[in-house]
Short mmCIF file of C-alpha atoms in Angstrom, two decimals:
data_model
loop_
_atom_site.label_atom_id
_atom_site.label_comp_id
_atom_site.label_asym_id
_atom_site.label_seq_id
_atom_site.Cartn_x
_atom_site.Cartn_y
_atom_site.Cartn_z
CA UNK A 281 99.86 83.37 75.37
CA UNK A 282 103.96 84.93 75.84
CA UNK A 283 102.33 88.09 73.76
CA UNK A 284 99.25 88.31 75.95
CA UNK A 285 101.41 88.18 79.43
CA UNK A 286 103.44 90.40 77.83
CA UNK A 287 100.88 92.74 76.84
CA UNK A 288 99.43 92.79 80.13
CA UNK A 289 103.15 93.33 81.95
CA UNK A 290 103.46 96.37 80.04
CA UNK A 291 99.91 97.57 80.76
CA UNK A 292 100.52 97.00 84.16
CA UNK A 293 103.67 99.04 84.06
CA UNK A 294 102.34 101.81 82.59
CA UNK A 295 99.30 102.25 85.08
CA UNK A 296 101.78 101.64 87.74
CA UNK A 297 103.92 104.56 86.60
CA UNK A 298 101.39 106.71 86.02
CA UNK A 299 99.96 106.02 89.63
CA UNK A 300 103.56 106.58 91.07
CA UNK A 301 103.98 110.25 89.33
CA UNK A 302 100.58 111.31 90.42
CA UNK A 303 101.94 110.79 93.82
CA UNK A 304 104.61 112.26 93.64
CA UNK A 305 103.35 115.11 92.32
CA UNK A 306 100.83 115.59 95.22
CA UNK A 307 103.49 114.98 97.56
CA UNK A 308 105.53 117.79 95.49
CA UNK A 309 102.16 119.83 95.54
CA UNK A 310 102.14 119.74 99.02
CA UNK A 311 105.53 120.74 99.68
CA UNK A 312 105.33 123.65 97.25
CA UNK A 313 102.50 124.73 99.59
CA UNK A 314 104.97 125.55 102.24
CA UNK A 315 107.03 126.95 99.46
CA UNK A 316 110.19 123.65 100.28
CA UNK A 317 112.32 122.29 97.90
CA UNK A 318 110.72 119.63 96.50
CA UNK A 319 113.56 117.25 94.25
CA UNK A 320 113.93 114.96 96.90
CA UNK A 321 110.20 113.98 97.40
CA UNK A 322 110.45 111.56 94.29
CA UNK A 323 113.51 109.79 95.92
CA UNK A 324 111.27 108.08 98.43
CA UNK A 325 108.08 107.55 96.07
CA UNK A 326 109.80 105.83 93.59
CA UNK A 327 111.88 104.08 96.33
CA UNK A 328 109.30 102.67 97.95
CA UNK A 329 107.33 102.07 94.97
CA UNK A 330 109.88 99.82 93.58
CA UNK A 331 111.52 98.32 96.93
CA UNK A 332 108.96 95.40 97.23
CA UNK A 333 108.90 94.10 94.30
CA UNK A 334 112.66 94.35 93.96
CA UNK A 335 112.66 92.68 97.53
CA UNK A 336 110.28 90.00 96.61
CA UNK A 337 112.39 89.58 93.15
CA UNK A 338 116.10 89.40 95.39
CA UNK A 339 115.23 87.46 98.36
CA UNK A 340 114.76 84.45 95.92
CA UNK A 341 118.64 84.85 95.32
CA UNK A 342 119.80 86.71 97.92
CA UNK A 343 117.72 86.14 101.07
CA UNK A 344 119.98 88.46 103.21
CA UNK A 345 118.59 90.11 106.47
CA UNK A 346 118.70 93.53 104.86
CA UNK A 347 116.54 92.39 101.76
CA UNK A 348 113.96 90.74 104.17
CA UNK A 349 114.36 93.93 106.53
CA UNK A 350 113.60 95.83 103.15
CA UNK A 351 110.59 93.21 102.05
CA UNK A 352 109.04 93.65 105.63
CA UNK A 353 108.94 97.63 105.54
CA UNK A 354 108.31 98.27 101.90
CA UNK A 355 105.28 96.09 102.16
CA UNK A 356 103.24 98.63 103.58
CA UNK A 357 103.19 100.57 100.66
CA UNK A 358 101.05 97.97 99.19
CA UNK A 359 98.30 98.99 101.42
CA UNK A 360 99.18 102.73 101.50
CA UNK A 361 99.22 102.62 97.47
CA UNK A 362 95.54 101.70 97.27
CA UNK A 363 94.65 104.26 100.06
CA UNK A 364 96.26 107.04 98.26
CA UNK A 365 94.71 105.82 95.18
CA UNK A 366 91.27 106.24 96.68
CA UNK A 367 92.24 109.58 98.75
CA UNK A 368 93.94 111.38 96.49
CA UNK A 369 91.81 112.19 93.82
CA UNK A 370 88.88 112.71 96.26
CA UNK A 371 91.05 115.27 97.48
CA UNK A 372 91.68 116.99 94.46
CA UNK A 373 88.18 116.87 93.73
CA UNK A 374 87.30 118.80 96.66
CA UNK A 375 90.58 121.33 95.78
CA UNK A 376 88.87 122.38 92.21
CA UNK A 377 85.44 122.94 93.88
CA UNK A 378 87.52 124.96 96.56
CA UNK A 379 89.09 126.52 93.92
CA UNK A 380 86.04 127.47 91.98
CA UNK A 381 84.82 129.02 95.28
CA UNK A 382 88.06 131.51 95.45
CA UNK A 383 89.45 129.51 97.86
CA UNK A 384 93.05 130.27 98.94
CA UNK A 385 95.16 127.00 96.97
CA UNK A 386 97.70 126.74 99.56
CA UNK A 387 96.03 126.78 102.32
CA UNK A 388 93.39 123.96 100.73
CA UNK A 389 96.68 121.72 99.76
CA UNK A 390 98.22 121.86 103.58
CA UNK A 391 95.05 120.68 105.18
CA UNK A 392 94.10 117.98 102.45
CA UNK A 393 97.80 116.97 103.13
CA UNK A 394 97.44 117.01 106.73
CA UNK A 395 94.25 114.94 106.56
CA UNK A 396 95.64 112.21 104.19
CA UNK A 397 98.46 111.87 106.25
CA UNK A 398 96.18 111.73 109.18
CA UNK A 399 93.79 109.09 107.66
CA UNK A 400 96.76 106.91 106.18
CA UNK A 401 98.26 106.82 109.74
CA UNK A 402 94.48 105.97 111.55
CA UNK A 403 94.23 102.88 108.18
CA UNK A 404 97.21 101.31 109.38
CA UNK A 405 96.82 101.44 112.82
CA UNK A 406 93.31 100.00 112.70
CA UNK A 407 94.50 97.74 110.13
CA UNK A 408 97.10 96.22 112.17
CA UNK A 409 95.00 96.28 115.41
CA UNK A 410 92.70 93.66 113.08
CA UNK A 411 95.89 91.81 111.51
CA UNK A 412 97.89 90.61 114.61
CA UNK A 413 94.51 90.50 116.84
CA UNK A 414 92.67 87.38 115.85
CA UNK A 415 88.91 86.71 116.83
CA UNK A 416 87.38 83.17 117.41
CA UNK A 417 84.12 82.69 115.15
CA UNK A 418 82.01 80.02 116.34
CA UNK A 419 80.12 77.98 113.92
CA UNK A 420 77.11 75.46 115.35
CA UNK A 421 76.12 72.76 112.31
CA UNK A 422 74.38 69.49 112.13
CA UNK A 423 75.43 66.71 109.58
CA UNK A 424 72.74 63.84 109.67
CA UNK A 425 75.50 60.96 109.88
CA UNK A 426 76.01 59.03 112.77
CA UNK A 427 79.29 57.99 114.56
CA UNK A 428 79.72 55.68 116.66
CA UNK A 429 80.32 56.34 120.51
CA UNK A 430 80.31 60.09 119.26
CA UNK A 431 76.96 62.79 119.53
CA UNK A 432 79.80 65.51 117.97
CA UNK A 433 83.05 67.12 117.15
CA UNK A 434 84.37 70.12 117.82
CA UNK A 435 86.97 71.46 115.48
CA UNK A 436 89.51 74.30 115.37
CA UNK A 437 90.41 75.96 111.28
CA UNK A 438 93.10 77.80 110.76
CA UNK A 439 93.63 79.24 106.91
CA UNK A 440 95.93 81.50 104.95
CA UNK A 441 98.39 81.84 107.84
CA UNK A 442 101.39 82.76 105.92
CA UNK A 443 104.38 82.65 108.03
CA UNK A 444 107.17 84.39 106.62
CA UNK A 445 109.40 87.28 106.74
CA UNK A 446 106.41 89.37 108.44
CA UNK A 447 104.03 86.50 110.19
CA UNK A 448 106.30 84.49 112.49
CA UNK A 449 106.61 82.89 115.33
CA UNK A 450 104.95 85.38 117.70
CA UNK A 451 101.57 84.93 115.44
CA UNK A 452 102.02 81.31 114.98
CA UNK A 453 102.14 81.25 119.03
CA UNK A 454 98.53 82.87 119.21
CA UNK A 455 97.61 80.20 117.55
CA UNK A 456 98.68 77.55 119.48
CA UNK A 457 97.53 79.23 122.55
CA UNK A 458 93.85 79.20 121.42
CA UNK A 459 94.47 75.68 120.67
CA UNK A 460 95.28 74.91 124.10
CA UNK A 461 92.35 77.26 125.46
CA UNK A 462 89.64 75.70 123.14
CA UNK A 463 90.68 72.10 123.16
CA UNK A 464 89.15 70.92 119.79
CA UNK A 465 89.04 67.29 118.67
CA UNK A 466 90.54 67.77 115.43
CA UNK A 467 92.66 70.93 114.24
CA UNK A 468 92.67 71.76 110.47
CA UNK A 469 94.75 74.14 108.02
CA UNK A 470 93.05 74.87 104.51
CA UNK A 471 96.27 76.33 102.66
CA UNK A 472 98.40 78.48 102.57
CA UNK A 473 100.48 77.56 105.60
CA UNK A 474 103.80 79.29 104.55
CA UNK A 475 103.93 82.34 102.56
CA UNK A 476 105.85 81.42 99.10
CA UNK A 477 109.35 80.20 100.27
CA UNK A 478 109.68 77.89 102.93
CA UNK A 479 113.22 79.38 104.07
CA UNK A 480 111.71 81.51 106.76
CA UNK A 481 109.96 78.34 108.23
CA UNK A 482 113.15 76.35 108.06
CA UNK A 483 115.34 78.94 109.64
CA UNK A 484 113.11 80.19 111.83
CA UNK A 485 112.50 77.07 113.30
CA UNK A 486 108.54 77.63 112.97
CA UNK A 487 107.97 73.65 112.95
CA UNK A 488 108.83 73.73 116.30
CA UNK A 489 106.09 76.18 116.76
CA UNK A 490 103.41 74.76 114.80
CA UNK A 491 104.05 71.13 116.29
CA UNK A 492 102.10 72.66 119.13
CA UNK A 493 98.70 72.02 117.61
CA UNK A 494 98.02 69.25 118.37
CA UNK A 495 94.18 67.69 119.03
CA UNK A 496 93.12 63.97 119.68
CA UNK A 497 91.98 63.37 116.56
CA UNK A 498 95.09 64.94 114.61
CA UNK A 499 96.06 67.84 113.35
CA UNK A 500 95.82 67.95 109.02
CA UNK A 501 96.92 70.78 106.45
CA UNK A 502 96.35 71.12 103.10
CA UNK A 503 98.48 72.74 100.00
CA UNK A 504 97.17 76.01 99.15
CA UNK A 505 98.62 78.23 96.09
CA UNK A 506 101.75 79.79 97.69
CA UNK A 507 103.01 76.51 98.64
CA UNK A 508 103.26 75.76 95.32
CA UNK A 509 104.90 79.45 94.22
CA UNK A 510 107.23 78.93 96.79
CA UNK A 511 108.60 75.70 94.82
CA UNK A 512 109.88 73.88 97.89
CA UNK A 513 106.40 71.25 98.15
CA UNK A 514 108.19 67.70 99.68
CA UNK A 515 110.60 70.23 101.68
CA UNK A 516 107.73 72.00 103.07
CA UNK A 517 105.55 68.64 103.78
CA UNK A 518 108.68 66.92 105.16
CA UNK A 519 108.94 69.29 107.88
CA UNK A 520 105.42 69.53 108.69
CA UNK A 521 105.57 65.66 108.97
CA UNK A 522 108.02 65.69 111.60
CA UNK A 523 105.81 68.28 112.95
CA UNK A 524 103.13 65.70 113.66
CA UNK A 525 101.15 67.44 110.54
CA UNK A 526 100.12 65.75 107.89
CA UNK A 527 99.54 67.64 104.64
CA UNK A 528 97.02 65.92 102.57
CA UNK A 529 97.68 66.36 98.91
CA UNK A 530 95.14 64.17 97.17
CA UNK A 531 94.91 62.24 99.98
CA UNK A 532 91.72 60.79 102.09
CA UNK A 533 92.62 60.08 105.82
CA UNK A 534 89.60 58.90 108.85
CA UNK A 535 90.17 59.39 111.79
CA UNK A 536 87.42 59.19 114.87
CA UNK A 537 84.87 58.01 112.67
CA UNK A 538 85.35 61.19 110.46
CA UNK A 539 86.84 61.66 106.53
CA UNK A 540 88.83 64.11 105.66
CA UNK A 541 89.21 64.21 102.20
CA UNK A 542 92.24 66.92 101.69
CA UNK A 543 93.30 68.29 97.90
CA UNK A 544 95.79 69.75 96.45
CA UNK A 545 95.37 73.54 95.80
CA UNK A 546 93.75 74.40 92.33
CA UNK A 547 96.90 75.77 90.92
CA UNK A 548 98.45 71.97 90.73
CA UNK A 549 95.98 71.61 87.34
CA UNK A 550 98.12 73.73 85.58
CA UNK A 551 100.33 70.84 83.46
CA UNK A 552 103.67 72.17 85.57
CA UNK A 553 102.52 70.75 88.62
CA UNK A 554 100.78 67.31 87.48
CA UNK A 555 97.47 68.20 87.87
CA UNK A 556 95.22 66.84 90.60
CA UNK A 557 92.02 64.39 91.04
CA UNK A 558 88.54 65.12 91.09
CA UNK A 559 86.73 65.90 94.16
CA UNK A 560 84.71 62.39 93.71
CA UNK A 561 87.48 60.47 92.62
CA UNK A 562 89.50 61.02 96.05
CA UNK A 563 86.68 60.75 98.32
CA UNK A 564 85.99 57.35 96.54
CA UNK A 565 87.38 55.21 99.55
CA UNK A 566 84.79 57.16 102.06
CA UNK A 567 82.18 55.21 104.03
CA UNK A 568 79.14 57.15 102.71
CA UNK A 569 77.63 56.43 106.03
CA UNK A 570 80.61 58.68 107.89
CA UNK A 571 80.83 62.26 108.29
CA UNK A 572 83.16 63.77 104.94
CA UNK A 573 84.80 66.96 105.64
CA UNK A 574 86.82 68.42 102.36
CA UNK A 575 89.71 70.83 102.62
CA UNK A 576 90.55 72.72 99.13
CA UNK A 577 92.17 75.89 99.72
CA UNK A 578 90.44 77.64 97.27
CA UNK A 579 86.81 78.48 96.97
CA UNK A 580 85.48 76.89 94.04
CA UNK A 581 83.12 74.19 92.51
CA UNK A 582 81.22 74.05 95.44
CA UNK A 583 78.42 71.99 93.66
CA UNK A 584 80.94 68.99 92.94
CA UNK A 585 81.80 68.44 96.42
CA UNK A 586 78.71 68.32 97.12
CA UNK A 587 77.62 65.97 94.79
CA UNK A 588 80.54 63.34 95.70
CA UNK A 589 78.94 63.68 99.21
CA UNK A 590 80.92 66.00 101.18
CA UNK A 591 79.02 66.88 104.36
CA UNK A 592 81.37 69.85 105.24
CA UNK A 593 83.64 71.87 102.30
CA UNK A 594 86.35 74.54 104.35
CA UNK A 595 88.34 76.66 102.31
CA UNK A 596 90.18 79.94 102.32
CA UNK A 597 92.53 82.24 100.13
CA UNK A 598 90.47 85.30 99.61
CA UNK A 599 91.35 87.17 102.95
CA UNK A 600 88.18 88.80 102.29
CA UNK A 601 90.14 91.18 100.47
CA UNK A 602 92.16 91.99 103.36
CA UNK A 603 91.39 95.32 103.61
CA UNK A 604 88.81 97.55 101.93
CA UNK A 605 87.54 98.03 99.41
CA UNK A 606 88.92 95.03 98.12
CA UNK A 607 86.05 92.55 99.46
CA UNK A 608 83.65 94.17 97.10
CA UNK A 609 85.87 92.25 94.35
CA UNK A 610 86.28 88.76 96.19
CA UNK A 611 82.18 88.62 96.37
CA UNK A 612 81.83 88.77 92.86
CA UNK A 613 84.80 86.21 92.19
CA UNK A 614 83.97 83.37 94.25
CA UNK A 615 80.43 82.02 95.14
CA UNK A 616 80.84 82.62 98.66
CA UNK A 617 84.48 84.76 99.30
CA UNK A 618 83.76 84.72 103.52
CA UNK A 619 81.61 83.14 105.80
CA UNK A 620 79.00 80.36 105.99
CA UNK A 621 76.17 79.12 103.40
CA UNK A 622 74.63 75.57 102.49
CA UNK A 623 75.28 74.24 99.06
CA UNK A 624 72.57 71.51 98.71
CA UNK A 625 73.20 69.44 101.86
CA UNK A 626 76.81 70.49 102.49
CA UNK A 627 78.10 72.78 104.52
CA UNK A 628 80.19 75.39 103.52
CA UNK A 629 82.81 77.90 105.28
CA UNK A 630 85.41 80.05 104.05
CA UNK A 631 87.51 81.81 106.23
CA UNK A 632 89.08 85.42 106.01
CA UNK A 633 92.83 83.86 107.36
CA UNK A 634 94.11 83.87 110.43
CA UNK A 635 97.83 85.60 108.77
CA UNK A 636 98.16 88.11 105.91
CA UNK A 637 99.64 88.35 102.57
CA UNK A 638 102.22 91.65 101.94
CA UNK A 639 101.27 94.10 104.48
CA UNK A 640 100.03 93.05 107.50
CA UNK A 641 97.15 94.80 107.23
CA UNK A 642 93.19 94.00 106.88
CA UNK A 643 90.38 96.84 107.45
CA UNK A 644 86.83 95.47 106.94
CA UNK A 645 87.85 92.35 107.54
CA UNK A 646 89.81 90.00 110.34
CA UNK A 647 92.78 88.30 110.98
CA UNK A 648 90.39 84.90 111.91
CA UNK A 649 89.88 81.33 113.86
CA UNK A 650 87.07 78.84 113.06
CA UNK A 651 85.56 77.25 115.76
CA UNK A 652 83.24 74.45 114.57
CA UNK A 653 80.62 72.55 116.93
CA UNK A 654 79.13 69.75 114.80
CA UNK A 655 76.57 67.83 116.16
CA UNK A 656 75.71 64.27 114.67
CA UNK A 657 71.71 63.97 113.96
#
């Protein structure tokens, strides 16, 4: 297994490297064009192609303002990285027709430049027009169960929000805002609450924040997988308690009439973290005459929860690949990577997020809330 991750580290390293050059050698290309000194140029390439994961590496021991500052800004090179990867050589494609034509080099090389430069800047500015601008998506579904004294339930979902270094208090606030505008019954967070370390949350005072969703029927979370990289689990959960949030970890709550059945993330069956239980072994205490909803973070197994019963399975993780083209590799991964679809009798949505992971970014996708009418038939 060591010589396998090991293998693949230095795989990774070399593609990575050999990504960076080609970079920097069209950024060198394209200062040549306009016949400038080009040594400098691989200063900021490899700066930036190392400063994030140096920053993500550091701020575990050193979580200084200027390595977060560093973390925050270096991050959009994750999404520039795969832009350039897909402009680039579709560039240079063009250049050797152009060349084959008689085409005059430099000239082709300043306005390919220009127009990378000019796309990259339109990517990110659409991209973070979709990140920090959240939509509603309303869902209408019918569960035949019956509860007393109730015809419905409306319910708020809220995945993937990541607060952090980059989402923070002024997203979390959107958040609660809707809340407040949409006034569900019950409120519910699939995952992925905090982004890895919970120090940003702590310091940041973001349970403060958060303690504003509130609903009449509660307001639940669930673990998802960067809880658990983060490494600060009872931390985390102990501040969400005093938050008035419960987060479920194996745990099966009612409340109105209505299950929630709420699991820890799929990454807790690796031995390290204990494992977890089955779907059907936690929903075991559920009246099977009561509406079961089922939070697990990540998309999978969606024919187990529906055999133990589950009228509704939410879930998140995938973004949808956050930005394109990305969500052409979540569909193939996951039986359903975004949206709505009936496994036998059961329900199932997944949401896009309504935060981001690295660079606030998304493009053919968005930065999402769940609004959930369920009518009891």
């Amino acid at each position: 297994m060591k010589v396998k991750r090991s293998a693949g580290a230095a795989v990774f390293i070399l593609i990575y490297a050999a990504i960076t050059y080609y970079i920097g050698w069209s950024a060198s290309a394209f200062m040549q064009s306009y016949h400038l000194q080009t040594g400098w140029i691989w200063l900021p390439v490899i700066f930036f192609a190392l400063s994030y994961f140096a920053a993500m590496g550091l701020i575990r021991v050193w979580d200084s303002a200027l390595i977060r500052g560093v973390k925050v800004v270096s991050s959009f090179y994750v999404a520039i990285l795969e832009y350039l990867i897909l402009l680039l050589p579709a560039a240079g494609l063009i250049g050797l027709a152009w060349n084959a034509a008689g085409g005059d080099t430099d000239a082709y090389v300043q306005a390919a430049g220009w127009t990378v430069l000019a796309l990259l800047a339109i990517l990110l500015f659409w991209g973070s027009r979709n990140a920090w601008s959240p939509v509603v998506r309303e869902h209408t579904l019918e569960i035949a169960k019956s509860v007393p004294g109730r015809t419905g339930i409306r319910i708020m979902v809220a995945s993937d929000i990541h607060l952090g270094n980059i989402v923070g208090n002024r997203h979390l606030r959107k958040l609660v805002r809707k809340a407040e505008q949409l006034k569900p019954d019950l409120i519910l967070l699939p995952g992925d609450v905090i982004d890895d370390s919970v120090k940003p949350f702590l310091r940041n005072k973001m349970a403060d924040t958060i303690s504003g969703l509130k609903a009449p029927l509660g307001t639940y979370a669930v673990l998802g997988n960067h809880e658990y990289y983060g490494g600060h689990i009872d931390e985390y959960a102990a501040a969400m308690a005093q938050a008035g949030i419960p987060v479920l970890q194996d745990e099966l709550v009612e409340t109105g009439g209505v299950f929630i059945a709420g699991r820890k993330d799929k990454t807790a069956e690796s031995p390290a973290f204990g494992g977890r239980l089955s779907v059907q072994e936690l929903v075991r205490g559920a009246d099977p005459s009561a509406p079961l909803i089922v939070l697990d973070h990540q998309p999978y197994a969606f024919d187990k929860a529906a055999a133990a019963g589950a009228d509704l399975l939410l879930c998140g993780h995938t973004h949808r690949g956050q930005f394109a083209p990305n969500h052409l590799v979540t569909r193939r991964l996951f039986e359903l990577d975004w949206g709505y679809m009936i496994k036998s009798r059961m329900h199932v949505l997944v949401s896009s997020g309504f935060g981001t992971w690295g660079p606030p970014i998304r493009l053919f996708s968005r930065s999402e809330i769940l609004h959930i009418t369920i009518h009891f038939v």
